[in-house]
C-alpha cells in the first residue's frame, strides 16, 4: 500500500491566479502551467530594472491575493514562491513573502542570490503569532487577522526589458505549530522509506521534501494514523530541519514549530524502524520535538537514531531503542522506553520517571545543567544500570532521585562531579526521606547531596573472597585466613576484614561495604598439623567495583 | 624430643621469641630443633587468637619461614631469638633481621664419640662458655648417627659475618688424643665437625703431676739447633728443653699446656688456642723490628686478617715469617704489621697442615715433631724425628752412653780406645810440629772420629815423651780446639801420637758414664788407679760400645 498523506493544514488559497499587484511592473496574471497545486498560481512580471538598495513594498515588485481573514495566534502560513529574475541578496529581500492584516503590510525576506536561490519554487513558512513572530523586514507586521498574502521580489540588476510573468506564488496553507501532515501506508512486507513519504507529497505540502536525495523537514510530520497501517523503515538517512529565517536573520518559524510524531495506529499498526537515522534540528533555539505516541501493537524500532538539537524527545515503551544518541537536546522523556546503550551528549535533562523507563548501558557525556540541577530525574535508581556519566567541566547533578527507598545501582559510573553535599554531587536525593543505595558490580560510589528532609546511605557491598587450593589444585579446607586493612584506605590499618577457616570447598568469603578502595594485607596459614603449608601472603586492594578475590595455591612446607 | 612449648614465649610487640625454661645445668632444660620451633610458631600462627605468653595468632604477621628444608628457618620481620634461645635450638640455622640487623645462627653437628668434649675457637679466640659440653658428653647427641653434639653458634651479627663465619673446633681433653676440625665458613643448615678423642696411652700421667713439671721450658722464636749433629744448624720456631724428663713426658707437658681450659700462654696466645705454624710467609722490605711473638695484622675488609708471629728468620731483616693464622684471610701481597709497628710486605704464603697435638706424635718413647717444632739436640734420641722450618725431617744422632761401674770417689779413671788391652796411643797423630806458646788448636793427621764426644780430653805425645792431657772444647774435621797452651818448651813433633781420652779424671762416684754418638762398635780400654790413702791395685779392662751403648766394670782390688 502506497504512502498516503493526510494534512492538518488549512488551505488558504490553492488557486491564487488573480492576484493584485504590488510595486511597479507588469500587470499580475494567472499562471496555469508551472503552478504547483490547484489550477493556477499567481504571476506577475518585474519591471526589468534593478530593484532598490533600499527596498520598500512600493519599490519592489510582487503581488498578493486576498484571503479570508484568519487569526495570527499560533498560526504559520505556508506558501510556495518563485522568482525567475536574478534577485538581490536576502538582506535586501531578494525573495520575500508579503502579508497584510489589521491595516499593516509587511515583507519577510526568505532568500536571495547570496543564499543560493536559483529561481525555483521555494517553500516559505512564516510564523504569524503576534508574540513569537519575527519582526517584519520591511513594513509593519500585521496588526490583525491576515487578509492578504503574496510575494515581492527585488531584482539585482537591470534586465533591459520586462516580461509578463517572472515571479509567482502558489498553494497557500496555514496551520498551528502542531499541524502538519501525516503519513500512513505500507505493509509489514512492503515497508516504505522516508523518501517514499517525501515523494508521496503530490499536493505540495512541502513539509518533507526529498531534494537531490537529501531529506528536509519543513514542518510537523506525523508517521502513522489512527485506524491505518503504517510501515516505515529506513536506514542511514538524515532528516534535516530547514532553517527558515527572515532577511533580518530571525527565525521565521516558532520555536515549537518542528515536531515529529509517531502516532498510534489504534486499530491499525504503526511500525517505524529506523537504523542510523539522524534527526537534525535547526539549532538549540529552533529545535524539534519528538513524540512517540505509540500504543500496544505499534512499534518504534530505533537503532542508532541520532537526535540533534531536539527539544523534548518523548520516547515510548513500544519497540526498542538501542544505541540511540541525543545531542544537545533539551529533554528526553523515556515514557516507558527501554533504552539500551543510549548516549546523551550535552543534553539538558532526562525524565526517567515512567513506569518502565530503563537506561541500560550507554553514557552521558556532559550535560547542560546548572548547579543543583539534575540531569536525569527518576523515581527509581534501579532504572539506570551500567551507565556512565562524565560531566567533566560541567556542573549539576547526574541524577535526582525523587522517591525514598532502597536501590541497587548496578555498575553505574561517574566522573567529573563534585563532592558529597556539593551542588554538583553525583546524586541529588530530593525524596525528602531516606534513600539507601547499594552499589554493585564496579559501580562508582556516588557523592550525594541531600535535599530538604532527605538522607542517603550508600552501601558498596563487594565480595572479599579467598579460594585456597593445594599444590595439586584440590580445594584446601581448614586454612586460616586473615585479611586486614592496610595503609591507603578508609579503614584504620589493621582493621580486621576477613578471618576464619576455609570451608570444605576451600573458600572463605564475606561482603564488605566500601565507598573507596581499600588496600588490604593478610595471609593464609595452615601449619598446625601435617601437611604443613607455607604461609601465603595476601596483598591486594578491595575494589569498590568488584571487591577482591584471591585464588591462591598453597605450597607444602615440609 | 618435641619442643616444650611451655619453655618458649613470643612477645607480640617486640617479636621476641625467647626460651624461658631451665638453663643447661638446671633441672630440666629443654631443647628443640629449628624445625620444631618453626612448627610451634606455625601452630600458633593459624590459631584464631593467642593465649598466655605465646602472643602469636592469625592476627600477627608471619614469624618464621622454612627455607626449603627443615634445617633453615628464617624469622620474619621483627621476630627474633636471643643468644639464650639459640643455645636451646639445634639442627639447623636461624636467620633473622635484614641488612644491618641480620643475624645468623648456624647449626653445628659433631660426629664423634659420645663423651668427646669440644671447644670452639671463633674470631681468634676460644669461646669461654662451652655450654654445648654437657653431662660428660654433648648437647643433643644422636648416638645412632654417631653424633655427639648438635647446637647452634652465631656466625653473623649486625649484618656482618663473624670472621667470615669460620669456626675451629678442637678436642683437647687431657689424657686423650687431641683433634681439631676447621669449618672455613659455615653454610646454612648443619655444619659438620668431626672431633673425637680416645684415651692417649702415652698421656697417662695425672695432669696434677704434669702441672709440676715446670722445668720443661720452651725458648720461643727462631731457634738454630744442630739436631743431627752435622755441625750445621737447622732452624725451628721453638727450642723445648725437656729438663730431666723423658721425651714422652715432654709431650705430656705440651699436651697439658694446650689442654681444654688451659690458663697457660704460649707465644702470646692462650695455650688452648695455640696450634703451631699454620703458614709461613715470604716477606720483603721489612721495616722496624718484629718481636717474637707478637700479633700481626694485614689488609682491610675482605683482605683483612690477623695472626700471631711465632718466628721470623730475622727480626730486623727477615725474609720468612712463621705465623699462626687467627682471623680473616691469609695475606696476599698485603703489608703485614706487627703489634710493635714493624712491617713487611707479604709474598708467597705456604699453608701447613696442623697436627694434633701441635707438637706432632709421641710414640711413648720418641717424638715425631711437627713442622718447625724444635727441641734441644741433647734431648733428642736417634729414635726421635723433627722437621725444621725448611720442611726437612731431621733425625738426631744416636747418642749412646758408656758406663764404667765399680769406681769409688777419688779413683783416677782413664778410658781410651783399646789397642790390645792397652791405650791406643797411636789412635791419631800430630799433623805438624806444634811449638807455639799460645796454641789453641791441635791438628791431627787424620780426621777425628765422629763418635768423639763434642767436648772432652785428648792426650798428646810431647817431644819429651810425656803424654799430656788437654781439654778440648770442640772439634771439627781434624782439629781440636783447646785452651791456650804453651808448647814452646816441650813441643809436639809432627807424627807424634795423639789419642782421645773419653774419660780422664778422678771420678766422684761408683760409676762414670759418658755419651758419644754411636757410629760403629768401639772397644774401650779402661784403666782405674787409686794410690791414695786406701790404695788399690791397678785395674784394667775393656768394654764394647755398641748401638745401645755399653759398659765395663772394673775389678777394684785393695792393694793393702
Coordinates of C-alpha atoms in Angstrom, one line a residue, chain A residues 478-484 496 498-501 521 523-529 532-535 556-558, chain B residues 35 38-39 41-49 56-68 70 76:
Chain A
X478 CA 40.8 -25.6 57.3
X479 CA 43.2 -22.9 56.2
X480 CA 43.0 -19.9 58.5
X481 CA 42.7 -16.6 56.7
X482 CA 43.3 -13.2 57.9
X483 CA 42.8 -10.1 55.8
X484 CA 43.1 -6.7 57.4
X496 CA 40.1 -7.0 60.5
X498 CA 38.1 -11.3 56.9
X499 CA 39.2 -14.1 59.1
X500 CA 38.3 -17.7 59.6
X501 CA 38.9 -21.1 58.2
X521 CA 47.1 -7.3 53.5
X523 CA 47.9 -14.2 54.9
X524 CA 46.6 -17.8 54.7
X525 CA 48.1 -20.3 57.1
X526 CA 47.8 -24.0 57.7
X527 CA 50.5 -25.0 60.0
X528 CA 49.1 -26.8 63.0
X529 CA 49.1 -30.4 61.7
X532 CA 52.1 -28.2 56.8
X533 CA 51.9 -25.4 54.3
X534 CA 53.9 -22.3 53.9
X535 CA 52.2 -19.0 54.8
X556 CA 53.8 -27.5 51.2
X557 CA 56.2 -26.6 54.0
X558 CA 57.6 -30.0 54.5
Chain B
X35 CA 62.0 -27.1 62.5
X38 CA 59.1 -23.3 63.2
X39 CA 56.3 -25.8 63.7
X41 CA 55.3 -21.0 65.7
X42 CA 53.2 -22.3 62.8
X43 CA 50.9 -24.0 65.2
X44 CA 50.3 -20.7 66.9
X45 CA 50.1 -18.7 63.7
X46 CA 47.0 -20.2 62.4
X47 CA 45.2 -20.0 65.7
X48 CA 42.2 -17.7 65.9
X49 CA 43.6 -16.0 68.9
X56 CA 51.0 -15.1 68.2
X57 CA 48.0 -16.0 66.2
X58 CA 46.4 -15.4 62.8
X59 CA 46.3 -11.7 63.5
X60 CA 50.0 -11.4 63.6
X61 CA 52.4 -11.3 60.7
X62 CA 54.2 -14.4 59.8
X63 CA 57.1 -15.1 62.2
X64 CA 59.0 -17.8 60.5
X65 CA 59.7 -19.3 57.1
X66 CA 61.1 -22.6 56.3
X67 CA 63.6 -22.0 53.5
X68 CA 63.2 -25.2 51.6
X70 CA 63.9 -28.4 57.8
X76 CA 60.5 -12.8 59.6

